[in-house]
Amino acid sequence: MAIISRGFSHRASAEDKKLPPGQYVTTDFPVLSAGPTPHLSLDKWEFTINEGDNLLRRWDWKSFLELPAQTFTVDLHCVTRWSKFGTTWEGVSVDTLLADIKTDASHALVHSYGGYTTNLPLPDLRKMQAWIAFRFEHEELAPEHGGPARLLVPHLYLWKSAKWVHGITLMQQDTPGFWERLGYHNYGDPWREQRYWSD
Amino acid sequence: MWHVGEVIALHDETATARTITLEVAGWPAHVAGQHVDVRLTAPDGYSAVRSYSIASGPSSERRVELTVERLDNGEVSPYLTQELAVGDRLELRGPIGGWFVWRTHQTEPVQLVAGGSGIVPLMSMIRSRKAAGSAAPFRLLYSVRERAAVFYRDELRALTENEDLSLTYAYTRLAPAGWPRPPGRIDPTLIANATWPSNLGPTCYVCGPTSFVEVAASLLIASGHSPERIRTERFGPTGDRK
C-alpha cells in the first residue's frame, strides 16, 4: 500500500503517455558510465563478430563506414529513471552485420573498449531493433555518449546499449555482463520495469 | 520490495541541501557507495521515483541517511528538502549498486574525488572506514563552489584532525581569505599535490556532475592512474547546468 505524501504533487508534462512505468522525461542527455571515458583513435578502431576463438567478421573504421547506414529516431529509457524522447541517430543495423553469418547461437555478449560487457538474447539484436550508431543528432557521436560508435538497442534499458562498442560474441548460452553481474536485471525491459535482479 | 522509512531527523547541510535520517524497518545492511530509490505518491495516486546516494555508513542499524540537493525545477528534491517533516514516512527501495562501492575488506589506498554534492556516497565510504576501524589510507579531494556549499563540514574537520582522512578543498568560485589556491576548476597541479601518486596503486572513486567527472578522471589518467582503477558516478546533464 502506497504512502501518501501530503503536499507532494505531479508536475505534469505533455509527454507522460509514452513513458514506461517509473520513468520521467528529460530533455538533457545525462551520462552514466562506470569508469573514465575512453578516447579512441579511429586508426586503431575495429569491430568484430566472433564465436569465442572463431573470428567471423572484422571491420576497421573505413570499411565500417562503407556499410549501408540508416537514420532512425527512437526514445531512450535509462534504468536511473530518465527517458529522452525522439533522439535521432545514424548507424548500421545489426541485421546488416549478421547477414550471411550462419549461427545457432541463442545469445550475444557485447563488449566495449574499456572492458564493459552486456548480454542479450540474439533475437533482440535482429529485426531492425539494434544498431551500431556513430552519429547523434546529425553530429559525430561524442566520446562521453559512446563515440566513436555505440550499440543502440532502444527497446531495452540503456545500459544494454553499450558505449565504445568493440565487438559481439555469439554464444550458445547466456552469460551475464557487467551490470547484470552487479545487480541489474538480466533482460531489462522498461515496459515491464525490469530494473534489478529482484524484478 | 519497497521498505517504509520514517523520518527521524532533518539537518540542513547548506542553503539548498538537507540530510534526511530515516529509520527503515527490515533494512538490509548497505555497502558504502550504494544508493536507494525513493518513491513519493501524491494524494491523486501519481507517484515519482528518484535515486539518491546513501550518506551514512552501514553500521547504523536500520538507519539510512540521504543528503538531497534541491534542484529548482525538480519534482522530488524540492519536496524532500522543503516539505518533508520529522514523522513523515517515505517508501524506499534498495540498497542498489554493486560497482561504485567501497568494502571494508579493501586495504589499498583510496583516493576520493568529489565535485559538489558528489561528496555524498564518498562520505558513506569515509564513515564506513571509520566505523570498521579500517587502516586503509583515505584521501579526499573535494571540489566545491565555496565554503558555504561544503557538506558535513564539522565532521570532515574532526576526521582530518584525528588523521582518519587527508582532505584538500578546491574552491571553484570563492575561496576563503588567505587560501593558497585561487578559485578555479581542478587542474594537473592540484591532482599532483592533493591525490595519491599512481605508483601506490590506489582505487579512485570520482563522483559529481558529468563535466566534473570527465575532467577529474582524465586528469587522474594523465597523472598515471590506470583507467581500470578509476570508478565513476556521474549525475546531471552533459553541460554545466545542474
Short mmCIF file of C-alpha atoms in Angstrom, two decimals:
data_model
loop_
_atom_site.label_atom_id
_atom_site.label_comp_id
_atom_site.label_asym_id
_atom_site.label_seq_id
_atom_site.Cartn_x
_atom_site.Cartn_y
_atom_site.Cartn_z
CA MET A 1 0.00 0.00 0.00
CA ALA A 2 1.42 3.33 -1.03
CA ILE A 3 2.19 6.02 1.47
CA ILE A 4 0.60 9.35 0.59
CA SER A 5 2.85 12.39 0.91
CA ARG A 6 0.80 15.45 1.77
CA GLY A 7 1.85 18.46 -0.25
CA PHE A 8 3.50 16.41 -2.97
CA SER A 9 2.06 16.74 -6.48
CA HIS A 10 2.82 15.92 -10.07
CA ARG A 11 4.42 18.49 -12.35
CA ALA A 12 2.52 17.49 -15.46
CA SER A 13 4.18 17.03 -18.81
CA ALA A 14 2.56 16.55 -22.21
CA GLU A 15 4.81 13.58 -22.87
CA ASP A 16 3.61 11.39 -20.00
CA LYS A 17 1.68 8.97 -22.22
CA LYS A 18 4.73 7.40 -23.85
CA LEU A 19 6.60 6.89 -20.60
CA PRO A 20 7.33 3.39 -19.30
CA PRO A 21 6.40 2.90 -15.63
CA GLY A 22 8.56 4.73 -13.11
CA GLN A 23 10.30 6.95 -15.68
CA TYR A 24 10.38 10.74 -16.07
CA VAL A 25 11.13 12.87 -19.10
CA THR A 26 14.37 14.76 -19.51
CA THR A 27 15.45 16.98 -22.37
CA ASP A 28 19.10 16.74 -21.32
CA PHE A 29 21.23 13.76 -22.20
CA PRO A 30 22.69 12.53 -18.91
CA VAL A 31 25.88 10.48 -18.97
CA LEU A 32 26.23 7.33 -16.89
CA SER A 33 29.34 5.20 -17.13
CA ALA A 34 31.15 3.04 -14.61
CA GLY A 35 34.59 4.44 -15.38
CA PRO A 36 36.53 7.05 -17.31
CA THR A 37 35.54 7.88 -20.88
CA PRO A 38 37.97 6.21 -23.32
CA HIS A 39 39.24 8.42 -26.13
CA LEU A 40 39.73 6.11 -29.08
CA SER A 41 41.74 6.66 -32.21
CA LEU A 42 39.82 5.90 -35.40
CA ASP A 43 43.03 4.47 -36.93
CA LYS A 44 43.00 1.69 -34.36
CA TRP A 45 39.26 1.22 -34.00
CA GLU A 46 37.80 -2.11 -35.08
CA PHE A 47 34.58 -4.00 -34.70
CA THR A 48 34.43 -7.79 -34.74
CA ILE A 49 31.85 -10.54 -34.58
CA ASN A 50 33.12 -13.81 -33.20
CA GLU A 51 32.06 -17.12 -31.76
CA GLY A 52 34.65 -17.41 -28.99
CA ASP A 53 38.00 -18.02 -30.65
CA ASN A 54 36.43 -18.17 -34.07
CA LEU A 55 36.54 -14.72 -35.71
CA LEU A 56 33.63 -14.36 -38.13
CA ARG A 57 33.75 -10.74 -39.27
CA ARG A 58 36.03 -7.77 -38.77
CA TRP A 59 35.70 -4.13 -39.85
CA ASP A 60 38.03 -1.18 -39.42
CA TRP A 61 36.58 2.33 -39.28
CA LYS A 62 36.83 2.89 -43.02
CA SER A 63 35.18 -0.38 -44.02
CA PHE A 64 32.55 0.06 -41.32
CA LEU A 65 31.51 3.42 -42.76
CA GLU A 66 31.13 1.79 -46.17
CA LEU A 67 28.30 -0.40 -44.87
CA PRO A 68 24.76 0.77 -45.61
CA ALA A 69 23.66 3.03 -42.73
CA GLN A 70 20.24 4.15 -41.59
CA THR A 71 18.89 7.24 -39.88
CA PHE A 72 16.35 6.46 -37.19
CA THR A 73 14.52 8.26 -34.38
CA VAL A 74 13.91 6.45 -31.09
CA ASP A 75 13.08 7.03 -27.42
CA LEU A 76 15.70 6.20 -24.78
CA HIS A 77 14.93 4.80 -21.33
CA CYS A 78 17.65 4.69 -18.66
CA VAL A 79 17.36 2.47 -15.61
CA THR A 80 18.16 5.53 -13.48
CA ARG A 81 14.64 6.64 -14.46
CA TRP A 82 15.11 9.31 -17.09
CA SER A 83 13.66 8.90 -20.56
CA LYS A 84 14.51 11.03 -23.55
CA PHE A 85 12.11 11.19 -26.48
CA GLY A 86 12.74 11.50 -30.18
CA THR A 87 16.52 11.10 -30.42
CA THR A 88 17.86 10.82 -33.96
CA TRP A 89 20.80 8.58 -34.78
CA GLU A 90 22.66 7.24 -37.73
CA GLY A 91 24.09 3.75 -37.65
CA VAL A 92 24.40 0.33 -39.19
CA SER A 93 21.69 -2.18 -38.37
CA VAL A 94 22.98 -5.27 -36.60
CA ASP A 95 20.96 -7.24 -39.19
CA THR A 96 23.39 -5.91 -41.79
CA LEU A 97 26.36 -7.06 -39.71
CA LEU A 98 24.90 -10.51 -39.09
CA ALA A 99 23.81 -11.04 -42.69
CA ASP A 100 25.39 -14.18 -44.19
CA ILE A 101 26.56 -15.41 -40.77
CA LYS A 102 25.19 -18.88 -40.14
CA THR A 103 24.95 -19.48 -36.41
CA ASP A 104 22.85 -21.45 -33.97
CA ALA A 105 23.80 -19.07 -31.15
CA SER A 106 20.98 -18.09 -28.79
CA HIS A 107 22.65 -15.15 -27.03
CA ALA A 108 25.18 -12.39 -27.55
CA LEU A 109 27.76 -10.84 -25.26
CA VAL A 110 28.59 -7.32 -26.44
CA HIS A 111 31.97 -5.97 -25.41
CA SER A 112 33.40 -2.49 -25.35
CA TYR A 113 36.69 -0.69 -25.29
CA GLY A 114 37.44 -0.18 -21.60
CA GLY A 115 36.20 -3.66 -20.66
CA TYR A 116 32.43 -3.15 -20.35
CA THR A 117 30.17 -6.04 -21.36
CA THR A 118 26.43 -6.62 -21.65
CA ASN A 119 24.39 -9.66 -22.64
CA LEU A 120 21.25 -10.01 -24.75
CA PRO A 121 19.25 -12.77 -26.39
CA LEU A 122 20.40 -12.77 -30.01
CA PRO A 123 16.86 -12.19 -31.37
CA ASP A 124 16.87 -8.79 -29.59
CA LEU A 125 19.72 -7.71 -31.87
CA ARG A 126 17.83 -8.72 -35.03
CA LYS A 127 14.80 -7.49 -36.99
CA MET A 128 15.70 -3.81 -37.04
CA GLN A 129 15.81 -3.43 -33.28
CA ALA A 130 19.54 -2.76 -32.83
CA TRP A 131 22.19 -0.64 -34.48
CA ILE A 132 25.85 0.26 -34.18
CA ALA A 133 25.37 4.03 -34.10
CA PHE A 134 28.03 6.61 -34.89
CA ARG A 135 26.09 9.86 -35.32
CA PHE A 136 23.72 11.54 -32.85
CA GLU A 137 21.51 14.46 -33.88
CA HIS A 138 23.47 14.76 -37.14
CA GLU A 139 26.81 15.17 -35.36
CA GLU A 140 29.65 12.76 -34.68
CA LEU A 141 28.89 10.79 -31.54
CA ALA A 142 30.76 12.41 -28.63
CA PRO A 143 33.09 10.19 -26.55
CA GLU A 144 31.07 10.62 -23.33
CA HIS A 145 28.00 9.27 -25.16
CA GLY A 146 29.92 6.29 -26.51
CA GLY A 147 31.70 7.62 -29.58
CA PRO A 148 33.10 6.77 -31.99
CA ALA A 149 30.38 4.09 -32.05
CA ARG A 150 27.95 2.51 -29.63
CA LEU A 151 25.36 -0.20 -29.69
CA LEU A 152 21.80 1.13 -29.59
CA VAL A 153 19.01 -1.24 -28.50
CA PRO A 154 16.29 1.26 -27.61
CA HIS A 155 13.63 -1.28 -26.63
CA LEU A 156 15.73 -2.22 -23.57
CA TYR A 157 17.10 -0.05 -20.76
CA LEU A 158 20.04 1.98 -21.97
CA TRP A 159 22.78 0.06 -20.13
CA LYS A 160 22.24 -2.62 -22.80
CA SER A 161 23.26 -0.06 -25.45
CA ALA A 162 26.99 -0.50 -24.84
CA LYS A 163 29.13 2.61 -25.39
CA TRP A 164 32.52 2.39 -27.16
CA VAL A 165 31.42 -0.87 -28.67
CA HIS A 166 34.20 -3.17 -29.84
CA GLY A 167 32.51 -6.43 -30.81
CA ILE A 168 29.84 -9.06 -30.39
CA THR A 169 30.47 -12.61 -29.23
CA LEU A 170 27.79 -15.07 -30.32
CA MET A 171 27.06 -17.56 -27.53
CA GLN A 172 25.36 -20.91 -27.20
CA GLN A 173 24.21 -19.90 -23.74
CA ASP A 174 23.51 -16.76 -21.77
CA THR A 175 26.24 -15.22 -19.60
CA PRO A 176 25.71 -12.06 -17.57
CA GLY A 177 27.59 -8.88 -18.48
CA PHE A 178 29.00 -6.10 -16.28
CA TRP A 179 25.87 -4.57 -14.72
CA GLU A 180 23.98 -7.85 -14.99
CA ARG A 181 26.52 -9.32 -12.54
CA LEU A 182 26.28 -6.26 -10.27
CA GLY A 183 22.57 -6.22 -9.55
CA TYR A 184 20.81 -5.13 -12.73
CA HIS A 185 18.15 -7.26 -14.41
CA ASN A 186 19.36 -9.81 -16.93
CA TYR A 187 16.96 -8.67 -19.69
CA GLY A 188 15.96 -5.07 -18.86
CA ASP A 189 12.58 -4.38 -20.48
CA PRO A 190 11.50 -0.83 -19.48
CA TRP A 191 7.81 -1.55 -20.12
CA ARG A 192 7.92 -4.42 -17.61
CA GLU A 193 10.14 -2.32 -15.33
CA GLN A 194 12.88 -4.96 -15.18
CA ARG A 195 15.45 -2.83 -13.37
CA TYR A 196 17.11 -5.02 -10.78
CA TRP A 197 17.71 -8.71 -10.03
CA SER A 198 14.55 -8.96 -7.94
CA ASP A 199 12.22 -7.52 -10.61
CA MET B 1 10.35 -4.92 -2.15
CA TRP B 2 9.55 -1.35 -1.04
CA HIS B 3 10.57 -0.55 2.51
CA VAL B 4 8.91 2.10 4.63
CA GLY B 5 11.17 4.63 6.28
CA GLU B 6 10.13 7.09 8.95
CA VAL B 7 11.87 10.45 9.04
CA ILE B 8 13.51 10.77 12.45
CA ALA B 9 15.74 13.78 11.83
CA LEU B 10 16.35 16.55 9.31
CA HIS B 11 19.51 18.59 9.09
CA ASP B 12 20.35 21.37 6.65
CA GLU B 13 23.85 20.91 5.27
CA THR B 14 23.74 24.09 3.18
CA ALA B 15 21.12 26.57 1.99
CA THR B 16 20.00 24.07 -0.66
CA ALA B 17 20.87 20.63 0.70
CA ARG B 18 19.29 18.64 3.50
CA THR B 19 20.21 15.41 5.22
CA ILE B 20 17.23 13.16 5.92
CA THR B 21 17.66 10.46 8.55
CA LEU B 22 15.25 7.58 8.14
CA GLU B 23 14.52 4.59 10.29
CA VAL B 24 13.66 1.74 7.97
CA ALA B 25 12.11 -1.46 9.26
CA GLY B 26 13.80 -4.52 7.78
CA TRP B 27 16.52 -2.52 6.02
CA PRO B 28 19.29 -4.84 4.77
CA ALA B 29 22.84 -3.70 5.53
CA HIS B 30 24.11 -1.49 2.72
CA VAL B 31 27.62 -1.18 1.34
CA ALA B 32 29.25 2.26 1.23
CA GLY B 33 28.60 3.95 -2.10
CA GLN B 34 25.22 2.38 -2.82
CA HIS B 35 22.04 4.32 -3.49
CA VAL B 36 18.32 3.96 -2.87
CA ASP B 37 15.23 4.68 -4.88
CA VAL B 38 12.77 6.95 -3.08
CA ARG B 39 9.10 6.83 -4.11
CA LEU B 40 6.65 9.64 -3.41
CA THR B 41 2.94 9.22 -4.03
CA ALA B 42 0.58 12.19 -4.35
CA PRO B 43 -2.96 12.19 -2.96
CA ASP B 44 -4.31 11.57 -6.50
CA GLY B 45 -2.20 8.41 -6.84
CA TYR B 46 0.54 9.87 -9.04
CA SER B 47 3.94 8.62 -7.97
CA ALA B 48 7.52 9.56 -8.78
CA VAL B 49 10.76 7.79 -8.00
CA ARG B 50 14.27 9.20 -7.86
CA SER B 51 17.61 7.72 -6.87
CA TYR B 52 19.69 9.19 -4.04
CA SER B 53 23.08 8.17 -2.73
CA ILE B 54 23.27 6.94 0.84
CA ALA B 55 25.39 9.21 3.04
CA SER B 56 25.56 7.09 6.16
CA GLY B 57 27.90 4.22 6.92
CA PRO B 58 26.48 0.72 7.10
CA SER B 59 26.95 0.32 10.83
CA SER B 60 24.00 2.43 11.90
CA GLU B 61 21.30 -0.16 12.39
CA ARG B 62 18.22 0.28 10.22
CA ARG B 63 19.19 3.94 9.87
CA VAL B 64 19.66 5.39 6.44
CA GLU B 65 20.80 8.95 5.83
CA LEU B 66 20.31 10.62 2.49
CA THR B 67 21.61 14.06 1.60
CA VAL B 68 19.47 15.64 -1.09
CA GLU B 69 20.40 18.75 -3.04
CA ARG B 70 17.46 20.81 -4.23
CA LEU B 71 17.11 21.23 -7.99
CA ASP B 72 14.89 24.25 -8.63
CA ASN B 73 12.99 22.63 -11.47
CA GLY B 74 12.91 19.25 -9.79
CA GLU B 75 9.76 17.38 -8.89
CA VAL B 76 11.02 15.34 -5.93
CA SER B 77 14.02 17.20 -4.48
CA PRO B 78 12.07 20.40 -3.60
CA TYR B 79 9.58 18.25 -1.70
CA LEU B 80 12.30 16.34 0.14
CA THR B 81 14.27 19.45 1.07
CA GLN B 82 11.40 21.81 1.91
CA GLU B 83 8.15 19.98 2.70
CA LEU B 84 9.20 16.75 4.38
CA ALA B 85 8.86 16.77 8.17
CA VAL B 86 10.01 14.58 11.03
CA GLY B 87 7.49 11.77 11.48
CA ASP B 88 6.62 11.58 7.78
CA ARG B 89 7.04 8.26 6.06
CA LEU B 90 8.65 7.52 2.69
CA GLU B 91 8.96 4.44 0.54
CA LEU B 92 12.47 3.22 -0.21
CA ARG B 93 13.90 0.54 -2.39
CA GLY B 94 17.41 -0.81 -2.19
CA PRO B 95 20.24 -0.74 -1.42
CA ILE B 96 21.20 -0.65 -5.11
CA GLY B 97 24.51 -0.81 -6.96
CA GLY B 98 27.48 -3.14 -6.82
CA TRP B 99 30.23 -1.19 -8.59
CA PHE B 100 30.69 2.27 -7.08
CA VAL B 101 31.22 0.74 -3.64
CA TRP B 102 33.98 0.51 -1.05
CA ARG B 103 34.03 -2.66 1.02
CA THR B 104 35.65 -2.79 4.45
CA HIS B 105 37.97 -5.65 3.44
CA GLN B 106 39.71 -3.39 0.89
CA THR B 107 43.13 -2.46 2.25
CA GLU B 108 44.66 -0.48 -0.63
CA PRO B 109 44.90 3.33 -0.55
CA VAL B 110 41.71 5.08 -1.59
CA GLN B 111 41.52 8.35 -3.47
CA LEU B 112 38.15 10.05 -3.29
CA VAL B 113 37.39 12.93 -5.64
CA ALA B 114 34.13 14.81 -5.08
CA GLY B 115 32.54 17.56 -7.12
CA GLY B 116 29.80 19.39 -5.18
CA SER B 117 27.10 17.04 -3.93
CA GLY B 118 29.15 14.14 -5.32
CA ILE B 119 30.56 14.04 -1.79
CA VAL B 120 27.53 12.07 -0.57
CA PRO B 121 28.45 8.45 -1.49
CA LEU B 122 32.12 9.22 -0.70
CA MET B 123 31.09 10.31 2.79
CA SER B 124 29.44 6.92 3.22
CA MET B 125 32.81 5.33 2.38
CA ILE B 126 34.65 7.59 4.85
CA ARG B 127 32.13 6.79 7.59
CA SER B 128 32.31 3.05 6.82
CA ARG B 129 36.07 3.09 7.06
CA LYS B 130 35.91 4.80 10.44
CA ALA B 131 33.19 2.51 11.78
CA ALA B 132 35.06 -0.62 10.67
CA GLY B 133 38.35 0.56 12.19
CA SER B 134 39.94 0.10 8.78
CA ALA B 135 43.53 1.26 8.27
CA ALA B 136 43.13 1.79 4.52
CA PRO B 137 44.65 5.22 3.81
CA PHE B 138 41.92 7.59 2.59
CA ARG B 139 42.46 10.84 0.79
CA LEU B 140 39.71 13.20 -0.34
CA LEU B 141 39.88 15.97 -2.91
CA TYR B 142 36.66 17.96 -2.53
CA SER B 143 35.92 20.49 -5.24
CA VAL B 144 33.17 22.83 -4.14
CA ARG B 145 31.80 26.23 -5.14
CA GLU B 146 32.59 27.98 -1.87
CA ARG B 147 32.94 27.32 1.84
CA ALA B 148 29.19 27.73 2.41
CA ALA B 149 28.46 24.90 -0.03
CA VAL B 150 30.51 22.28 1.87
CA PHE B 151 28.52 19.33 3.23
CA TYR B 152 29.47 17.63 6.55
CA ARG B 153 31.93 20.42 7.36
CA ASP B 154 32.38 19.80 11.10
CA GLU B 155 32.59 16.05 10.73
CA LEU B 156 35.19 16.35 7.99
CA ARG B 157 37.23 18.68 10.16
CA ALA B 158 37.15 16.22 13.06
CA LEU B 159 38.17 13.35 10.76
CA THR B 160 41.16 15.29 9.46
CA GLU B 161 42.19 16.32 12.97
CA ASN B 162 42.12 12.66 14.02
CA GLU B 163 44.15 11.81 10.93
CA ASP B 164 41.46 9.49 9.65
CA LEU B 165 41.41 11.39 6.43
CA SER B 166 43.68 13.59 4.39
CA LEU B 167 41.50 16.30 2.88
CA THR B 168 42.06 19.03 0.32
CA TYR B 169 39.36 21.53 -0.56
CA ALA B 170 39.43 23.08 -4.00
CA TYR B 171 37.12 26.08 -4.33
CA THR B 172 35.74 26.84 -7.75
CA ARG B 173 34.09 30.24 -7.24
CA LEU B 174 35.05 31.80 -3.92
CA ALA B 175 37.95 30.80 -1.68
CA PRO B 176 38.29 31.78 1.99
CA ALA B 177 40.64 34.71 2.73
CA GLY B 178 44.28 33.68 2.51
CA TRP B 179 43.51 30.37 0.79
CA PRO B 180 46.69 29.28 -1.05
CA ARG B 181 44.99 28.39 -4.33
CA PRO B 182 42.89 30.90 -6.27
CA PRO B 183 39.34 29.75 -7.09
CA GLY B 184 39.15 27.61 -10.21
CA ARG B 185 38.49 24.22 -11.64
CA ILE B 186 40.69 21.28 -10.76
CA ASP B 187 43.91 21.09 -12.77
CA PRO B 188 47.04 18.90 -13.11
CA THR B 189 48.95 20.74 -10.34
CA LEU B 190 46.13 20.17 -7.89
CA ILE B 191 45.90 16.50 -8.82
CA ALA B 192 49.68 16.15 -8.33
CA ASN B 193 49.58 17.84 -4.92
CA ALA B 194 46.34 16.55 -3.48
CA THR B 195 45.97 12.93 -4.62
CA TRP B 196 47.84 9.67 -4.02
CA PRO B 197 50.58 9.06 -6.57
CA SER B 198 49.60 6.37 -9.03
CA ASN B 199 52.50 4.11 -8.01
CA LEU B 200 50.77 3.46 -4.68
CA GLY B 201 48.03 1.73 -6.64
CA PRO B 202 45.04 3.48 -5.13
CA THR B 203 41.48 2.77 -6.09
CA CYS B 204 39.94 6.08 -7.16
CA TYR B 205 36.28 6.97 -6.70
CA VAL B 206 35.15 10.05 -8.59
CA CYS B 207 31.62 11.43 -8.13
CA GLY B 208 30.00 14.65 -9.23
CA PRO B 209 28.37 16.39 -12.17
CA THR B 210 29.22 14.85 -15.53
CA SER B 211 31.53 17.64 -16.66
CA PHE B 212 33.47 17.46 -13.39
CA VAL B 213 33.85 13.69 -13.54
CA GLU B 214 35.05 13.82 -17.15
CA VAL B 215 37.76 16.34 -16.23
CA ALA B 216 38.79 14.65 -12.96
CA ALA B 217 39.02 11.17 -14.49
CA SER B 218 41.05 12.48 -17.43
CA LEU B 219 43.46 14.26 -15.06
CA LEU B 220 43.90 11.11 -12.98
CA ILE B 221 44.68 9.08 -16.10
CA ALA B 222 47.11 11.76 -17.32
CA SER B 223 48.93 11.57 -13.98
CA GLY B 224 49.47 7.83 -14.40
CA HIS B 225 46.43 6.14 -12.87
CA SER B 226 45.16 3.10 -14.71
CA PRO B 227 41.60 3.56 -16.07
CA GLU B 228 40.64 0.22 -14.51
CA ARG B 229 41.34 1.65 -11.05
CA ILE B 230 39.03 4.63 -11.51
CA ARG B 231 35.37 4.16 -10.66
CA THR B 232 32.99 6.94 -11.54
CA GLU B 233 29.48 8.04 -10.73
CA ARG B 234 28.05 10.92 -12.75
CA PHE B 235 24.87 12.87 -12.27
CA GLY B 236 23.13 15.66 -14.09
CA PRO B 237 23.16 16.58 -17.77
CA THR B 238 26.19 16.75 -20.00
CA GLY B 239 26.62 20.50 -19.74
CA ASP B 240 27.39 22.61 -16.72
CA ARG B 241 23.78 23.09 -15.75
CA LYS B 242 22.57 21.16 -12.77
#
